Amino acid sequence: MSFVLPQTSSSARYAFDGVRAQIRDLHTENIANLAVRARELGDVIALWYGEGDVVTPAFIRDAAKAAFDEGLTFYVPNMRGHGPLNEALSEYQTRIHGRPIPIARTTVAPGGMQALYLALELLVDTGTNVVYVAPQWPNIHNAIHLIGGEPRPVSLDFKDDWRLDLDRLFATCDARTRAIFLSTPSNPTGWTASREEMQALLDFSRRTGVWIISDEVYGRLYFDGDVAPSILQIAEDGDRVLSVNSFSKAWAMTGWRIGWLTHPSGVADQLGAMTQYINSGTAAPIQAGAVAAIRQGEPLVEEIRQRIRTGLDLAYDRLAQIPGVILPTKPRGGMYAFFALEGESDARQACAKILETARVGLAPGHLFGNSAAAFLRMCVCRDRDQIATALERMVAAMN
């Protein structure tokens, strides 16, 4: 059987129509239009990205440079990670979570998003679903869809704070549910699961066999302790629990693209094989930088945490001066102020107006799901003076 390429105007769709269905309707709706306008306006303080402004410190960069100079430019023989980083991660997680996390439970990946994708590929079949806690980083919904699963959002309740209705979350699961996904602390709300909520999730998993995937990328950016409550603090090795993490936020390494997945040791071989076929491992010099971050980076983590706390305190003080602003209870973690304006059901117009009149770029809440459409997200992991200037502009423009 042969195919003849159409020689008409419809030929532009010929390749597209042969693409897998989940890919054909995949799109990346983001702040692109606002960013284009920001370039036209100039002098815009862009606070819409989930990224701090701290350059990766020299001790991390120097470790990666040294690895290059030592000739560590070949394939990493262990697909699940270079030995020194797996050892460092085992020691680190054992220390901060207060229970043994052996080397066999960790797989390194080129970025937290790759770690998440490995987790989903491990579990999700076409026709199954993943129930996730919303508002949520849009990559989660789209990654579930991309793999062939059905994304099922369950929104946090909002009054003056964000709260999780566990009964509603569990009721959304059915015989086709492979996993419950949550981010804690959350992007964008800063909502953080309590230890009691984590225990309820684990108990539900043990009763039903549904996996728990806990995105803990913001776990060290927590203001009520050294680390946010983690599923790893209570789960046993054999539990159906996966924890996604990354060096991006707490160690100022967004551009390095390195993260890790903590998992039961019983699936380590499968994750090693998947890594071989999906990304063939993470570059050794990048891993060397990550080792330095883990072993020497506690002062850096504290510096970034305090930078966010300062920015958040400033944001809550100044945003309260804007008429009609709705400020949730101050978040317990993360790097965002997430607020709404009375009378605004869709924050896209408000974001466009703030960009035009105050020259400040904020992310509209609809990107994080329907339940967040009225909200605006501001990244506060920035220099204090820059945050102060942005807020002064907003207060002046909106009064």
Coordinates of C-alpha atoms in Angstrom, one line a residue:
M1 CA 0.0 0.0 0.0
S2 CA 1.4 3.4 -0.9
F3 CA 0.5 7.0 0.0
V4 CA 0.6 9.9 -2.4
L5 CA 1.4 13.3 -0.8
P6 CA -1.4 15.7 -1.7
Q7 CA -0.2 18.6 -4.0
T8 CA -2.9 21.1 -2.9
S9 CA -3.2 23.6 -0.1
S10 CA -4.4 20.8 2.2
S11 CA -0.9 19.3 2.0
A12 CA 0.1 21.6 4.9
R13 CA -2.1 19.4 7.2
Y14 CA -1.0 16.1 5.8
A15 CA 1.8 15.5 8.3
F16 CA -0.2 17.0 11.1
D17 CA -3.1 14.7 10.6
G18 CA -0.8 11.7 11.0
V19 CA 0.3 12.7 14.5
R20 CA -1.0 10.9 17.6
A21 CA -4.2 12.4 18.8
Q22 CA -2.8 13.4 22.2
I23 CA -0.2 15.5 20.4
R24 CA -2.5 17.1 17.8
D25 CA -4.4 18.9 20.5
L26 CA -1.4 19.7 22.7
H27 CA -0.7 23.3 23.2
T28 CA 1.3 25.6 25.4
E29 CA -0.9 28.4 26.5
N30 CA 1.4 30.7 28.5
I31 CA 2.2 34.4 28.9
A32 CA 3.6 34.7 25.3
N33 CA 1.3 37.5 24.2
L34 CA 2.0 39.5 27.4
A35 CA 5.7 38.9 26.9
V36 CA 5.6 40.3 23.4
R37 CA 3.8 43.4 24.6
A38 CA 6.4 43.8 27.5
R39 CA 9.2 43.9 24.9
E40 CA 7.4 46.6 23.1
L41 CA 6.8 48.7 26.2
G42 CA 10.2 48.3 27.7
D43 CA 11.1 48.9 31.4
V44 CA 8.9 46.0 32.5
I45 CA 9.6 44.2 35.8
A46 CA 8.7 40.6 34.8
L47 CA 7.4 38.7 37.8
W48 CA 5.4 36.1 35.9
Y49 CA 8.0 33.4 35.7
G50 CA 8.6 30.8 38.4
E51 CA 12.2 31.5 38.7
G52 CA 14.4 33.4 41.1
D53 CA 17.1 36.0 40.2
V54 CA 20.0 34.4 42.1
V55 CA 22.8 33.3 39.8
T56 CA 23.9 29.8 40.7
P57 CA 26.8 30.3 43.2
A58 CA 30.4 29.8 42.3
F59 CA 30.9 26.7 44.5
I60 CA 28.3 24.8 42.3
R61 CA 29.6 26.2 39.0
D62 CA 33.2 25.4 40.0
A63 CA 32.3 21.7 40.8
A64 CA 30.8 21.3 37.3
K65 CA 33.9 23.0 35.7
A66 CA 36.2 20.7 37.6
A67 CA 34.3 17.7 36.3
F68 CA 34.8 19.0 32.7
D69 CA 38.5 19.6 33.4
E70 CA 38.8 16.0 34.7
G71 CA 37.4 14.7 31.4
L72 CA 34.0 13.5 32.8
T73 CA 32.5 14.0 29.3
F74 CA 31.5 10.4 28.6
Y75 CA 28.3 8.5 29.2
V76 CA 27.3 8.0 32.8
P77 CA 27.4 4.2 33.2
N78 CA 24.5 4.0 35.7
M79 CA 21.4 5.2 34.0
R80 CA 19.8 6.0 37.4
G81 CA 22.6 8.5 38.3
H82 CA 26.3 8.9 38.9
G83 CA 27.4 7.2 42.1
P84 CA 28.5 10.3 44.1
L85 CA 25.1 12.1 43.5
N86 CA 23.0 9.1 44.4
E87 CA 25.1 8.7 47.6
A88 CA 24.7 12.4 48.4
L89 CA 20.9 12.3 47.8
S90 CA 20.6 9.3 50.0
E91 CA 22.4 11.0 52.8
Y92 CA 20.5 14.2 52.3
Q93 CA 17.0 12.7 52.2
T94 CA 17.8 10.5 55.2
R95 CA 18.9 13.5 57.2
I96 CA 16.0 15.9 56.3
H97 CA 13.2 13.3 56.5
G98 CA 14.5 11.5 59.6
R99 CA 14.3 7.9 58.1
P100 CA 16.5 5.8 55.8
I101 CA 16.3 6.6 52.1
P102 CA 18.8 4.2 50.5
I103 CA 20.5 4.7 47.2
A104 CA 18.3 2.1 45.5
R105 CA 15.3 4.5 46.0
T106 CA 16.6 7.4 43.9
T107 CA 16.8 8.0 40.2
V108 CA 18.4 11.2 38.8
A109 CA 16.8 12.9 35.8
P110 CA 17.6 15.8 33.5
G111 CA 15.2 18.2 35.3
G112 CA 12.2 17.9 37.6
M113 CA 9.9 17.7 34.6
Q114 CA 11.8 14.6 33.4
A115 CA 11.5 13.0 36.8
L116 CA 7.7 13.7 36.7
Y117 CA 7.5 12.3 33.2
L118 CA 9.2 9.1 34.4
A119 CA 6.7 8.8 37.2
L120 CA 3.8 9.1 34.9
E121 CA 5.2 6.8 32.3
L122 CA 5.8 4.2 35.0
L123 CA 2.1 4.2 36.0
V124 CA -0.3 5.6 33.4
D125 CA -1.9 3.6 30.6
T126 CA -4.3 4.9 27.9
G127 CA -7.8 4.8 29.4
T128 CA -6.6 5.3 33.0
N129 CA -6.7 8.6 35.0
V130 CA -4.7 10.7 37.4
V131 CA -6.5 12.8 39.9
Y132 CA -4.6 15.9 40.7
V133 CA -5.0 18.8 43.2
A134 CA -5.7 22.1 41.6
P135 CA -4.9 25.0 41.1
Q136 CA -1.8 23.4 39.5
W137 CA 1.2 24.1 37.3
P138 CA -0.2 23.5 33.8
N139 CA 2.6 21.1 32.9
I140 CA 0.9 18.5 35.1
H141 CA -2.4 18.4 33.3
N142 CA -0.7 18.4 29.9
A143 CA 1.9 15.7 30.8
I144 CA -0.9 13.3 32.0
H145 CA -2.8 14.0 28.7
L146 CA 0.4 13.6 26.6
I147 CA 1.0 10.1 28.0
G148 CA -2.6 9.1 27.2
G149 CA -4.2 9.4 30.6
E150 CA -7.2 11.4 31.7
P151 CA -6.3 14.4 33.9
R152 CA -8.9 14.8 36.7
P153 CA -8.6 18.1 38.7
V154 CA -10.0 18.4 42.2
S155 CA -9.8 22.0 43.3
L156 CA -8.8 23.3 46.7
D157 CA -11.6 25.1 48.4
F158 CA -11.0 28.8 48.9
K159 CA -12.5 31.2 51.4
D160 CA -9.8 33.2 53.1
D161 CA -7.3 30.4 52.6
W162 CA -6.8 27.3 50.4
R163 CA -8.0 24.0 51.9
L164 CA -8.1 20.4 50.6
D165 CA -11.3 18.4 50.9
L166 CA -9.9 14.9 51.2
D167 CA -13.3 13.2 50.9
R168 CA -14.0 14.9 47.6
L169 CA -10.5 14.0 46.4
F170 CA -10.9 10.4 47.3
A171 CA -14.5 10.3 45.8
T172 CA -13.1 11.4 42.4
C173 CA -11.0 8.3 42.2
D174 CA -12.4 5.2 40.6
A175 CA -11.3 1.8 39.3
R176 CA -9.4 3.5 36.5
T177 CA -7.4 5.8 38.8
R178 CA -3.7 5.1 38.8
A179 CA -2.5 7.9 40.9
I180 CA -3.3 11.0 43.0
F181 CA -0.9 13.9 42.2
L182 CA -0.3 16.9 44.5
S183 CA 2.3 19.6 44.7
T184 CA 3.3 20.7 48.3
P185 CA 4.1 23.5 48.8
S186 CA 1.9 24.3 45.8
N187 CA 2.6 26.3 42.7
P188 CA 0.8 28.7 42.5
T189 CA -1.1 28.9 45.8
G190 CA 1.6 28.0 48.4
W191 CA -0.9 25.6 50.0
T192 CA 1.1 23.0 51.9
A193 CA -0.2 19.5 52.9
S194 CA -0.1 18.8 56.6
R195 CA 1.4 15.7 58.0
E196 CA -2.1 14.5 58.8
E197 CA -3.2 15.0 55.2
M198 CA -0.2 13.1 54.0
Q199 CA -1.1 10.3 56.4
A200 CA -4.6 10.2 55.0
L201 CA -3.3 10.0 51.5
L202 CA -1.0 7.2 52.4
D203 CA -3.7 5.3 54.2
F204 CA -6.0 5.7 51.1
S205 CA -3.1 4.4 48.9
R206 CA -2.7 1.3 51.1
R207 CA -6.4 0.6 51.0
T208 CA -6.9 1.0 47.3
G209 CA -3.6 0.5 45.6
V210 CA -3.7 4.0 44.1
W211 CA -0.3 5.6 43.9
I212 CA 0.6 8.9 45.4
I213 CA 2.8 11.2 43.4
S214 CA 4.0 14.1 45.5
D215 CA 5.8 17.0 43.8
E216 CA 8.0 18.4 46.5
V217 CA 10.1 20.8 44.4
Y218 CA 9.3 23.7 46.8
G219 CA 9.7 21.5 49.9
R220 CA 12.8 23.4 51.2
L221 CA 11.1 26.8 50.5
Y222 CA 8.9 26.4 53.5
F223 CA 8.6 29.0 56.3
D224 CA 7.4 27.0 59.3
G225 CA 10.4 24.7 59.5
D226 CA 13.5 23.4 57.6
V227 CA 11.4 21.3 55.2
A228 CA 7.7 21.0 54.5
P229 CA 5.8 17.8 55.6
S230 CA 6.8 15.1 53.1
I231 CA 5.2 11.8 52.1
L232 CA 8.8 10.4 52.5
Q233 CA 8.7 11.0 56.2
I234 CA 5.9 8.4 56.7
A235 CA 6.0 6.0 53.8
E236 CA 7.8 2.7 53.8
D237 CA 9.9 1.4 50.9
G238 CA 7.2 -0.9 49.7
D239 CA 4.5 1.8 49.6
R240 CA 3.1 3.0 46.3
V241 CA 4.6 6.4 46.7
L242 CA 6.7 8.6 44.3
S243 CA 8.3 11.9 45.2
V244 CA 9.4 14.4 42.5
N245 CA 12.1 16.9 43.3
S246 CA 14.5 19.3 41.5
F247 CA 17.6 21.4 42.1
S248 CA 15.9 24.3 40.2
K249 CA 14.3 26.4 43.0
A250 CA 16.1 25.9 46.3
W251 CA 19.6 25.8 44.8
A252 CA 19.1 28.4 42.1
M253 CA 19.8 25.9 39.3
T254 CA 16.8 26.3 36.9
G255 CA 19.0 26.3 33.8
W256 CA 21.0 23.2 34.8
R257 CA 18.1 20.8 34.2
I258 CA 18.6 18.3 36.9
G259 CA 16.1 16.7 39.3
W260 CA 15.4 13.4 40.9
L261 CA 12.6 10.9 41.6
T262 CA 12.4 9.0 45.0
H263 CA 10.6 5.7 44.6
P264 CA 10.3 2.2 46.0
S265 CA 13.5 0.2 45.5
G266 CA 11.4 -2.5 43.9
V267 CA 10.9 -0.4 40.7
A268 CA 14.6 0.8 40.5
D269 CA 15.5 -1.6 37.6
Q270 CA 12.5 -0.5 35.6
L271 CA 13.3 3.2 36.1
G272 CA 16.9 2.5 35.1
A273 CA 15.7 0.9 31.8
M274 CA 13.2 3.7 31.2
T275 CA 15.9 6.3 31.7
Q276 CA 18.1 4.6 29.1
Y277 CA 15.4 4.8 26.5
I278 CA 14.0 8.2 27.4
N279 CA 17.1 10.4 28.1
S280 CA 20.1 8.1 28.4
G281 CA 21.1 9.7 31.7
T282 CA 22.1 13.1 33.1
A283 CA 25.4 14.6 32.1
A284 CA 28.2 13.9 34.7
P285 CA 29.4 17.5 35.1
I286 CA 25.8 18.6 35.8
Q287 CA 25.6 15.9 38.4
A288 CA 28.9 17.1 39.9
G289 CA 27.4 20.5 40.4
A290 CA 24.4 19.0 42.0
V291 CA 26.7 17.0 44.5
A292 CA 28.2 20.3 45.6
A293 CA 24.8 21.9 45.9
I294 CA 23.6 19.1 48.2
R295 CA 26.8 18.8 50.3
Q296 CA 27.6 22.5 50.7
G297 CA 24.3 24.3 49.9
E298 CA 22.5 24.7 53.2
P299 CA 23.4 28.4 53.5
L300 CA 22.2 28.9 50.0
V301 CA 18.9 27.3 50.7
E302 CA 18.4 29.5 53.8
E303 CA 19.4 32.6 51.8
I304 CA 16.8 31.9 49.1
R305 CA 14.2 31.0 51.7
Q306 CA 14.8 34.3 53.5
R307 CA 14.7 36.2 50.1
I308 CA 11.3 34.8 49.4
R309 CA 10.0 35.5 52.9
T310 CA 11.2 39.1 52.6
G311 CA 9.5 39.5 49.2
L312 CA 6.3 37.9 50.4
D313 CA 6.1 40.1 53.5
L314 CA 6.6 43.2 51.3
A315 CA 4.0 42.0 48.8
Y316 CA 1.4 41.4 51.4
D317 CA 2.1 44.8 53.0
R318 CA 1.8 46.8 49.8
L319 CA -0.9 44.8 47.9
A320 CA -3.2 45.4 50.9
Q321 CA -3.1 49.1 49.9
I322 CA -4.8 48.3 46.5
P323 CA -8.7 48.8 46.7
G324 CA -10.6 45.5 46.4
V325 CA -7.5 43.2 46.6
I326 CA -8.3 39.7 48.0
L327 CA -5.3 38.3 49.8
P328 CA -5.4 34.7 51.0
T329 CA -3.8 33.8 54.3
K330 CA 0.0 34.2 53.8
P331 CA 1.3 31.0 52.2
R332 CA 3.4 28.6 54.2
G333 CA 5.8 27.9 51.3
G334 CA 6.6 28.4 47.7
M335 CA 7.8 31.6 46.0
Y336 CA 4.6 33.3 45.0
A337 CA 2.0 35.8 46.1
F338 CA -1.3 34.6 44.6
F339 CA -4.1 37.2 45.0
A340 CA -7.4 38.3 43.3
L341 CA -9.3 41.5 42.7
E342 CA -12.9 42.0 43.7
G343 CA -15.2 41.9 40.6
E344 CA -12.6 40.2 38.4
S345 CA -13.7 36.7 37.4
D346 CA -10.9 36.4 34.8
A347 CA -7.5 37.9 35.7
R348 CA -6.3 38.1 32.1
Q349 CA -7.7 41.7 31.7
A350 CA -6.2 42.7 35.0
C351 CA -2.8 41.4 34.1
A352 CA -2.9 43.2 30.7
K353 CA -3.9 46.4 32.5
I354 CA -1.2 46.1 35.1
L355 CA 1.3 45.5 32.3
E356 CA 0.2 48.6 30.5
T357 CA -0.2 51.0 33.4
A358 CA 2.4 49.8 35.9
R359 CA 4.9 48.1 33.7
V360 CA 4.8 44.9 35.9
G361 CA 4.3 41.4 34.4
L362 CA 2.1 39.0 36.4
A363 CA 0.8 35.5 35.4
P364 CA -3.0 35.2 35.0
G365 CA -4.6 32.5 37.1
H366 CA -6.5 30.7 34.3
L367 CA -3.1 29.1 33.4
F368 CA -3.4 27.0 36.6
G369 CA -7.0 25.9 36.1
N370 CA -10.5 27.2 36.1
S371 CA -10.6 27.5 39.9
A372 CA -7.8 30.0 39.8
A373 CA -9.1 32.1 36.9
A374 CA -9.7 35.2 39.1
F375 CA -6.2 35.2 40.6
L376 CA -2.9 36.7 39.7
R377 CA 0.5 35.1 40.4
M378 CA 3.5 37.2 41.4
C379 CA 6.9 35.6 41.8
V380 CA 8.6 37.2 44.9
C381 CA 11.9 35.4 44.7
R382 CA 13.6 38.6 43.6
D383 CA 15.8 41.4 44.8
R384 CA 14.0 43.4 47.5
D385 CA 14.4 46.7 45.7
Q386 CA 13.0 45.2 42.5
I387 CA 9.9 43.8 44.3
A388 CA 9.4 47.2 46.1
T389 CA 9.6 49.1 42.9
A390 CA 7.1 46.8 41.2
L391 CA 4.7 47.1 44.1
E392 CA 5.0 50.9 44.2
R393 CA 4.1 51.0 40.5
M394 CA 1.1 48.7 41.0
V395 CA -0.2 50.7 44.1
A396 CA 0.1 54.0 42.2
A397 CA -1.6 52.6 39.0
M398 CA -4.5 50.9 40.8
N399 CA -5.5 53.6 43.3

